[in-house]
PDB file of C-alpha atoms and ligand atoms in Angstrom:
ATOM      1  CA  UNK X   1      10.565 -40.526   0.627  1.00 53.00           C
ATOM      2  CA  UNK X   2       7.721 -38.414  -0.054  1.00 76.00           C
ATOM      3  CA  UNK X   3       5.262 -40.242  -1.647  1.00 88.00           C
ATOM      4  CA  UNK X   4       3.009 -36.682  -1.587  1.00 92.00           C
ATOM      5  CA  UNK X   5       5.902 -34.788  -4.053  1.00 90.00           C
ATOM      6  CA  UNK X   6       7.006 -38.119  -5.838  1.00 95.00           C
ATOM      7  CA  UNK X   7       3.162 -38.701  -6.959  1.00 96.00           C
ATOM      8  CA  UNK X   8       2.810 -34.787  -8.124  1.00 96.00           C
ATOM      9  CA  UNK X   9       5.567 -34.806  -9.900  1.00 97.00           C
ATOM     10  CA  UNK X  10       4.743 -38.431 -11.748  1.00 97.00           C
ATOM     11  CA  UNK X  11       1.468 -37.149 -12.688  1.00 97.00           C
ATOM     12  CA  UNK X  12       2.398 -33.936 -14.080  1.00 96.00           C
ATOM     13  CA  UNK X  13       5.280 -35.819 -16.038  1.00 97.00           C
ATOM     14  CA  UNK X  14       2.214 -38.167 -17.065  1.00 96.00           C
ATOM     15  CA  UNK X  15       0.116 -35.426 -18.042  1.00 95.00           C
ATOM     16  CA  UNK X  16       2.786 -33.678 -20.209  1.00 90.00           C
ATOM     17  CA  UNK X  17       4.201 -31.207 -17.801  1.00 92.00           C
ATOM     18  CA  UNK X  18       7.812 -29.454 -19.835  1.00 89.00           C
ATOM     19  CA  UNK X  19       7.281 -31.789 -22.744  1.00 87.00           C
ATOM     20  CA  UNK X  20       7.346 -28.869 -25.023  1.00 84.00           C
ATOM     21  CA  UNK X  21      10.301 -27.157 -23.543  1.00 82.00           C
ATOM     22  CA  UNK X  22      13.473 -29.225 -24.049  1.00 84.00           C
ATOM     23  CA  UNK X  23      15.711 -26.539 -24.620  1.00 91.00           C
ATOM     24  CA  UNK X  24      18.560 -26.406 -22.243  1.00 94.00           C
ATOM     25  CA  UNK X  25      18.536 -23.221 -19.813  1.00 95.00           C
ATOM     26  CA  UNK X  26      19.718 -20.304 -21.860  1.00 94.00           C
ATOM     27  CA  UNK X  27      21.874 -19.325 -18.325  1.00 96.00           C
ATOM     28  CA  UNK X  28      23.614 -22.909 -18.059  1.00 97.00           C
ATOM     29  CA  UNK X  29      24.467 -22.552 -21.904  1.00 96.00           C
ATOM     30  CA  UNK X  30      25.673 -18.759 -21.913  1.00 95.00           C
ATOM     31  CA  UNK X  31      27.727 -19.414 -18.380  1.00 96.00           C
ATOM     32  CA  UNK X  32      29.385 -22.520 -19.651  1.00 95.00           C
ATOM     33  CA  UNK X  33      30.240 -20.769 -23.092  1.00 93.00           C
ATOM     34  CA  UNK X  34      32.729 -18.713 -21.410  1.00 92.00           C
ATOM     35  CA  UNK X  35      34.368 -21.381 -18.787  1.00 87.00           C
ATOM     36  CA  UNK X  36      37.123 -23.237 -19.769  1.00 82.00           C
ATOM     37  CA  UNK X  37      35.374 -26.048 -18.018  1.00 82.00           C
ATOM     38  CA  UNK X  38      34.635 -27.015 -21.583  1.00 81.00           C
ATOM     39  CA  UNK X  39      37.884 -27.639 -22.393  1.00 86.00           C
ATOM     40  CA  UNK X  40      38.058 -30.693 -19.867  1.00 91.00           C
ATOM     41  CA  UNK X  41      34.651 -31.569 -18.834  1.00 94.00           C
ATOM     42  CA  UNK X  42      34.294 -33.488 -15.783  1.00 96.00           C
ATOM     43  CA  UNK X  43      31.743 -34.884 -13.165  1.00 98.00           C
ATOM     44  CA  UNK X  44      28.418 -32.639 -13.254  1.00 98.00           C
ATOM     45  CA  UNK X  45      25.606 -33.519 -11.126  1.00 98.00           C
ATOM     46  CA  UNK X  46      22.516 -32.169 -12.066  1.00 98.00           C
ATOM     47  CA  UNK X  47      20.158 -31.627  -8.955  1.00 98.00           C
ATOM     48  CA  UNK X  48      16.197 -32.455  -9.757  1.00 98.00           C
ATOM     49  CA  UNK X  49      16.982 -32.930 -13.140  1.00 98.00           C
ATOM     50  CA  UNK X  50      13.124 -33.820 -14.164  1.00 97.00           C
ATOM     51  CA  UNK X  51      13.079 -34.373 -17.809  1.00 96.00           C
ATOM     52  CA  UNK X  52      16.663 -33.847 -18.210  1.00 96.00           C
ATOM     53  CA  UNK X  53      17.329 -30.693 -20.743  1.00 96.00           C
ATOM     54  CA  UNK X  54      19.871 -29.669 -18.643  1.00 97.00           C
ATOM     55  CA  UNK X  55      21.512 -33.285 -18.139  1.00 97.00           C
ATOM     56  CA  UNK X  56      21.561 -33.899 -21.924  1.00 95.00           C
ATOM     57  CA  UNK X  57      22.948 -30.411 -22.699  1.00 95.00           C
ATOM     58  CA  UNK X  58      26.010 -31.506 -20.038  1.00 96.00           C
ATOM     59  CA  UNK X  59      26.336 -34.773 -21.464  1.00 95.00           C
ATOM     60  CA  UNK X  60      26.405 -33.603 -25.227  1.00 94.00           C
ATOM     61  CA  UNK X  61      29.580 -31.205 -23.690  1.00 94.00           C
ATOM     62  CA  UNK X  62      31.108 -34.278 -22.506  1.00 95.00           C
ATOM     63  CA  UNK X  63      30.650 -33.845 -19.030  1.00 96.00           C
ATOM     64  CA  UNK X  64      29.992 -37.466 -16.992  1.00 97.00           C
ATOM     65  CA  UNK X  65      26.339 -36.251 -15.502  1.00 97.00           C
ATOM     66  CA  UNK X  66      24.560 -38.001 -12.365  1.00 98.00           C
ATOM     67  CA  UNK X  67      20.974 -36.751 -12.821  1.00 98.00           C
ATOM     68  CA  UNK X  68      18.759 -36.734  -9.702  1.00 98.00           C
ATOM     69  CA  UNK X  69      15.027 -36.516  -9.571  1.00 98.00           C
ATOM     70  CA  UNK X  70      12.427 -37.515  -7.148  1.00 98.00           C
ATOM     71  CA  UNK X  71       9.563 -38.169 -10.222  1.00 98.00           C
ATOM     72  CA  UNK X  72      10.243 -42.109 -12.019  1.00 97.00           C
ATOM     73  CA  UNK X  73       8.097 -40.806 -14.401  1.00 97.00           C
ATOM     74  CA  UNK X  74      10.229 -37.649 -15.079  1.00 97.00           C
ATOM     75  CA  UNK X  75      13.559 -39.920 -15.011  1.00 97.00           C
ATOM     76  CA  UNK X  76      12.183 -42.908 -17.520  1.00 96.00           C
ATOM     77  CA  UNK X  77      11.039 -39.381 -20.186  1.00 95.00           C
ATOM     78  CA  UNK X  78      14.554 -38.094 -20.157  1.00 95.00           C
ATOM     79  CA  UNK X  79      15.984 -41.608 -20.834  1.00 93.00           C
ATOM     80  CA  UNK X  80      13.737 -42.678 -23.856  1.00 88.00           C
ATOM     81  CA  UNK X  81      14.027 -38.285 -25.204  1.00 78.00           C
ATOM     82  CA  UNK X  82      16.027 -38.440 -28.267  1.00 73.00           C
ATOM     83  CA  UNK X  83      18.950 -36.473 -26.843  1.00 72.00           C
ATOM     84  CA  UNK X  84      22.713 -37.407 -27.950  1.00 74.00           C
ATOM     85  CA  UNK X  85      24.946 -38.770 -25.371  1.00 75.00           C
ATOM     86  CA  UNK X  86      22.894 -40.171 -22.585  1.00 78.00           C
ATOM     87  CA  UNK X  87      24.974 -43.335 -21.941  1.00 87.00           C
ATOM     88  CA  UNK X  88      27.562 -40.419 -19.974  1.00 93.00           C
ATOM     89  CA  UNK X  89      24.147 -39.621 -17.855  1.00 96.00           C
ATOM     90  CA  UNK X  90      23.501 -41.725 -14.849  1.00 97.00           C
ATOM     91  CA  UNK X  91      19.806 -41.396 -14.102  1.00 97.00           C
ATOM     92  CA  UNK X  92      19.083 -42.184  -9.974  1.00 98.00           C
ATOM     93  CA  UNK X  93      15.785 -41.692  -8.264  1.00 97.00           C
ATOM     94  CA  UNK X  94      16.513 -40.147  -5.227  1.00 97.00           C
ATOM     95  CA  UNK X  95      14.286 -38.135  -2.656  1.00 97.00           C
ATOM     96  CA  UNK X  96      16.793 -34.719  -2.050  1.00 97.00           C
ATOM     97  CA  UNK X  97      14.752 -33.306   0.332  1.00 95.00           C
ATOM     98  CA  UNK X  98      14.046 -36.448   2.955  1.00 94.00           C
ATOM     99  CA  UNK X  99      17.766 -38.536   1.678  1.00 94.00           C
ATOM    100  CA  UNK X 100      19.866 -36.937  -0.202  1.00 95.00           C
ATOM    101  CA  UNK X 101      22.987 -39.646  -0.892  1.00 97.00           C
ATOM    102  CA  UNK X 102      25.101 -37.759  -2.971  1.00 98.00           C
ATOM    103  CA  UNK X 103      29.270 -38.195  -2.544  1.00 98.00           C
ATOM    104  CA  UNK X 104      31.202 -35.427  -1.187  1.00 98.00           C
ATOM    105  CA  UNK X 105      34.123 -33.502  -2.526  1.00 97.00           C
ATOM    106  CA  UNK X 106      33.515 -35.207  -5.928  1.00 97.00           C
ATOM    107  CA  UNK X 107      31.840 -32.749  -8.722  1.00 98.00           C
ATOM    108  CA  UNK X 108      33.330 -30.122 -10.960  1.00 97.00           C
ATOM    109  CA  UNK X 109      30.041 -28.593 -11.507  1.00 98.00           C
ATOM    110  CA  UNK X 110      26.823 -28.518  -9.833  1.00 98.00           C
ATOM    111  CA  UNK X 111      23.473 -27.448 -11.042  1.00 98.00           C
ATOM    112  CA  UNK X 112      20.431 -26.729  -9.158  1.00 98.00           C
ATOM    113  CA  UNK X 113      17.520 -25.097 -11.828  1.00 98.00           C
ATOM    114  CA  UNK X 114      14.031 -24.024 -10.798  1.00 97.00           C
ATOM    115  CA  UNK X 115      14.103 -26.430  -8.123  1.00 98.00           C
ATOM    116  CA  UNK X 116      13.433 -24.710  -4.721  1.00 97.00           C
ATOM    117  CA  UNK X 117      15.210 -26.446  -1.502  1.00 97.00           C
ATOM    118  CA  UNK X 118      17.324 -23.869   0.648  1.00 97.00           C
ATOM    119  CA  UNK X 119      18.088 -26.681   3.205  1.00 97.00           C
ATOM    120  CA  UNK X 120      19.259 -28.766   0.729  1.00 98.00           C
ATOM    121  CA  UNK X 121      20.844 -25.547  -1.314  1.00 98.00           C
ATOM    122  CA  UNK X 122      23.396 -24.530   1.657  1.00 98.00           C
ATOM    123  CA  UNK X 123      24.822 -28.271   1.809  1.00 98.00           C
ATOM    124  CA  UNK X 124      25.820 -28.078  -1.752  1.00 98.00           C
ATOM    125  CA  UNK X 125      29.514 -26.913  -1.837  1.00 98.00           C
ATOM    126  CA  UNK X 126      30.256 -30.029   0.322  1.00 98.00           C
ATOM    127  CA  UNK X 127      29.583 -32.507  -2.717  1.00 98.00           C
ATOM    128  CA  UNK X 128      31.837 -30.032  -5.077  1.00 98.00           C
ATOM    129  CA  UNK X 129      35.746 -30.594  -5.720  1.00 97.00           C
ATOM    130  CA  UNK X 130      38.143 -28.040  -4.843  1.00 96.00           C
ATOM    131  CA  UNK X 131      37.465 -25.422  -7.620  1.00 95.00           C
ATOM    132  CA  UNK X 132      34.242 -26.680  -8.514  1.00 96.00           C
ATOM    133  CA  UNK X 133      31.373 -24.433  -9.185  1.00 97.00           C
ATOM    134  CA  UNK X 134      27.518 -24.357  -8.181  1.00 98.00           C
ATOM    135  CA  UNK X 135      25.119 -23.072 -10.763  1.00 98.00           C
ATOM    136  CA  UNK X 136      21.496 -21.700  -9.532  1.00 98.00           C
ATOM    137  CA  UNK X 137      18.769 -20.512 -11.254  1.00 98.00           C
ATOM    138  CA  UNK X 138      15.389 -20.124  -9.458  1.00 98.00           C
ATOM    139  CA  UNK X 139      12.434 -18.421 -10.001  1.00 98.00           C
ATOM    140  CA  UNK X 140      12.023 -15.323  -8.188  1.00 98.00           C
ATOM    141  CA  UNK X 141       9.129 -13.541  -6.342  1.00 98.00           C
ATOM    142  CA  UNK X 142       7.795 -10.800  -8.688  1.00 96.00           C
ATOM    143  CA  UNK X 143       5.517  -7.953  -8.443  1.00 92.00           C
ATOM    144  CA  UNK X 144       3.494  -8.810 -11.755  1.00 91.00           C
ATOM    145  CA  UNK X 145       2.199 -12.052 -13.500  1.00 90.00           C
ATOM    146  CA  UNK X 146       5.234 -14.165 -14.755  1.00 94.00           C
ATOM    147  CA  UNK X 147       5.420 -17.667 -15.595  1.00 94.00           C
ATOM    148  CA  UNK X 148       5.977 -20.386 -13.480  1.00 94.00           C
ATOM    149  CA  UNK X 149       5.323 -21.534 -10.181  1.00 96.00           C
ATOM    150  CA  UNK X 150       1.789 -20.028  -8.777  1.00 94.00           C
ATOM    151  CA  UNK X 151       3.088 -20.223  -5.387  1.00 94.00           C
ATOM    152  CA  UNK X 152       5.645 -18.037  -3.602  1.00 95.00           C
ATOM    153  CA  UNK X 153       6.906 -21.143  -1.803  1.00 94.00           C
ATOM    154  CA  UNK X 154       8.540 -22.280  -4.723  1.00 96.00           C
ATOM    155  CA  UNK X 155      10.207 -18.677  -5.816  1.00 98.00           C
ATOM    156  CA  UNK X 156      13.102 -17.280  -3.640  1.00 98.00           C
ATOM    157  CA  UNK X 157      12.576 -13.978  -2.685  1.00 98.00           C
ATOM    158  CA  UNK X 158      15.112 -10.792  -3.837  1.00 98.00           C
ATOM    159  CA  UNK X 159      18.468 -11.316  -2.698  1.00 98.00           C
ATOM    160  CA  UNK X 160      17.424 -14.855  -1.077  1.00 98.00           C
ATOM    161  CA  UNK X 161      20.207 -16.611  -2.675  1.00 98.00           C
ATOM    162  CA  UNK X 162      22.983 -14.828  -1.774  1.00 98.00           C
ATOM    163  CA  UNK X 163      21.698 -14.720   1.037  1.00 98.00           C
ATOM    164  CA  UNK X 164      21.907 -18.310   1.929  1.00 98.00           C
ATOM    165  CA  UNK X 165      25.233 -18.715   0.366  1.00 98.00           C
ATOM    166  CA  UNK X 166      26.828 -15.903   1.740  1.00 97.00           C
ATOM    167  CA  UNK X 167      29.853 -18.026   3.323  1.00 95.00           C
ATOM    168  CA  UNK X 168      30.368 -19.091  -0.084  1.00 96.00           C
ATOM    169  CA  UNK X 169      32.882 -17.616  -2.996  1.00 97.00           C
ATOM    170  CA  UNK X 170      30.088 -16.479  -5.226  1.00 97.00           C
ATOM    171  CA  UNK X 171      30.917 -15.269  -8.448  1.00 96.00           C
ATOM    172  CA  UNK X 172      28.099 -14.470 -10.144  1.00 97.00           C
ATOM    173  CA  UNK X 173      24.485 -12.905  -9.511  1.00 98.00           C
ATOM    174  CA  UNK X 174      21.875 -11.743 -10.961  1.00 98.00           C
ATOM    175  CA  UNK X 175      17.770 -11.149 -10.856  1.00 98.00           C
ATOM    176  CA  UNK X 176      15.627  -9.873 -13.115  1.00 97.00           C
ATOM    177  CA  UNK X 177      13.109 -10.422 -15.650  1.00 97.00           C
ATOM    178  CA  UNK X 178      14.321 -12.695 -18.643  1.00 96.00           C
ATOM    179  CA  UNK X 179      12.825 -15.084 -21.685  1.00 94.00           C
ATOM    180  CA  UNK X 180      13.053 -18.152 -21.852  1.00 91.00           C
ATOM    181  CA  UNK X 181      14.553 -19.793 -25.006  1.00 87.00           C
ATOM    182  CA  UNK X 182      10.198 -20.529 -26.053  1.00 87.00           C
ATOM    183  CA  UNK X 183       9.618 -16.748 -25.295  1.00 90.00           C
ATOM    184  CA  UNK X 184       7.954 -17.099 -22.323  1.00 91.00           C
ATOM    185  CA  UNK X 185       9.198 -14.247 -19.696  1.00 94.00           C
ATOM    186  CA  UNK X 186      10.210 -15.128 -16.117  1.00 96.00           C
ATOM    187  CA  UNK X 187      11.510 -13.584 -13.230  1.00 98.00           C
ATOM    188  CA  UNK X 188      14.851 -15.561 -12.451  1.00 98.00           C
ATOM    189  CA  UNK X 189      17.285 -15.353  -9.617  1.00 98.00           C
ATOM    190  CA  UNK X 190      20.929 -17.058 -10.775  1.00 98.00           C
ATOM    191  CA  UNK X 191      24.026 -17.047  -8.737  1.00 98.00           C
ATOM    192  CA  UNK X 192      27.112 -19.072  -8.963  1.00 98.00           C
ATOM    193  CA  UNK X 193      29.710 -20.178  -6.446  1.00 97.00           C
ATOM    194  CA  UNK X 194      33.156 -21.270  -6.679  1.00 97.00           C
ATOM    195  CA  UNK X 195      34.479 -23.834  -4.211  1.00 96.00           C
ATOM    196  CA  UNK X 196      37.892 -22.393  -2.643  1.00 92.00           C
ATOM    197  CA  UNK X 197      40.567 -24.514  -3.923  1.00 90.00           C
TER     198      UNK X 197
HETATM  199  C1  LIG O   1      10.488 -27.133 -12.128  1.00 97.74           C
HETATM  200  S1  LIG O   1      11.053 -29.098 -12.288  1.00 97.74           S
HETATM  201  C2  LIG O   1      12.466 -28.557 -12.897  1.00 97.74           C
HETATM  202  C3  LIG O   1      13.376 -29.375 -13.344  1.00 97.74           C
HETATM  203  C4  LIG O   1      14.484 -29.556 -13.741  1.00 97.74           C
HETATM  204  N1  LIG O   1      15.541 -28.880 -13.341  1.00 97.74           N
HETATM  205  C5  LIG O   1      14.553 -28.443 -14.894  1.00 97.74           C
HETATM  206  O1  LIG O   1      14.737 -27.020 -15.022  1.00 97.74           O
HETATM  207  O2  LIG O   1      13.840 -28.546 -16.138  1.00 97.74           O
HETATM  208  C6  LIG O   1      11.242 -29.522 -10.509  1.00 97.74           C
HETATM  209  C7  LIG O   1      11.952 -30.976 -10.134  1.00 97.74           C
HETATM  210  O3  LIG O   1      11.790 -31.472  -8.863  1.00 97.74           O
HETATM  211  C8  LIG O   1      11.255 -32.413  -8.877  1.00 97.74           C
HETATM  212  N2  LIG O   1      11.659 -32.795  -7.178  1.00 97.74           N
HETATM  213  C9  LIG O   1      10.658 -32.281  -6.337  1.00 97.74           C
HETATM  214  N3  LIG O   1      10.514 -32.738  -4.909  1.00 97.74           N
HETATM  215  C10 LIG O   1      11.943 -33.589  -5.180  1.00 97.74           C
HETATM  216  C11 LIG O   1      12.693 -34.103  -4.010  1.00 97.74           C
HETATM  217  N4  LIG O   1      12.138 -33.861  -2.678  1.00 97.74           N
HETATM  218  N5  LIG O   1      13.643 -34.850  -4.503  1.00 97.74           N
HETATM  219  C12 LIG O   1      14.086 -34.398  -6.097  1.00 97.74           C
HETATM  220  N6  LIG O   1      13.651 -34.062  -6.696  1.00 97.74           N
HETATM  221  C13 LIG O   1      12.477 -33.324  -6.688  1.00 97.74           C
HETATM  222  C14 LIG O   1      10.507 -32.810  -9.361  1.00 97.74           C
HETATM  223  O4  LIG O   1      10.062 -34.063  -9.392  1.00 97.74           O
HETATM  224  C15 LIG O   1      10.653 -32.031 -11.120  1.00 97.74           C
HETATM  225  O5  LIG O   1      11.298 -32.945 -11.740  1.00 97.74           O
END
């Protein structure tokens, strides 16, 4: 496990990172409401789940969620939250860059939100069941100051997600300036891929 990443994120969560940001992603909520997945929710995977805001939301919609993150502190905070349906969430500490351990052809839905890992991203369709969806949202490089990571290392370039996933069936792609549910302005790149049956 990459001790540096784990220690960095453990410290951030210990110091209260994202404590006030328990809302699920607006994009995830809106996108799911437009799909028929909600009539028959199955297995979902939350990549780098952090304090679990999106895992909690998916579990509340009826999904059985595998929620993976490198930070034991983040995972512990996620588990003690007041969210409902946490019994449907399997929290697991994993270094998803160095040693990902994910079952193949397994998930109806995989989400990766605000965790930039191109080498992992291009493998994620392998873990989707046929017909399953990969939903991704990343901070994007922007010409003006916006919220999110200070370093471009933790942002994607415009067009980068589409380029990385060009071999997949992309069914949605959107980039620009958005407002998070707490009113913060963010530059985002969003993409949805469907695994061919
Ligand atoms: C900006 S937070 C995003 C959390 C969550 N996806 C969300 O949108 O609320 C990035 C997360 O990536 C996790 N992370 C960083 N490096 C990782 C690694 N190598 N393997 C797994 N998780 C990692 C951190 O612990 C942190 O929870």
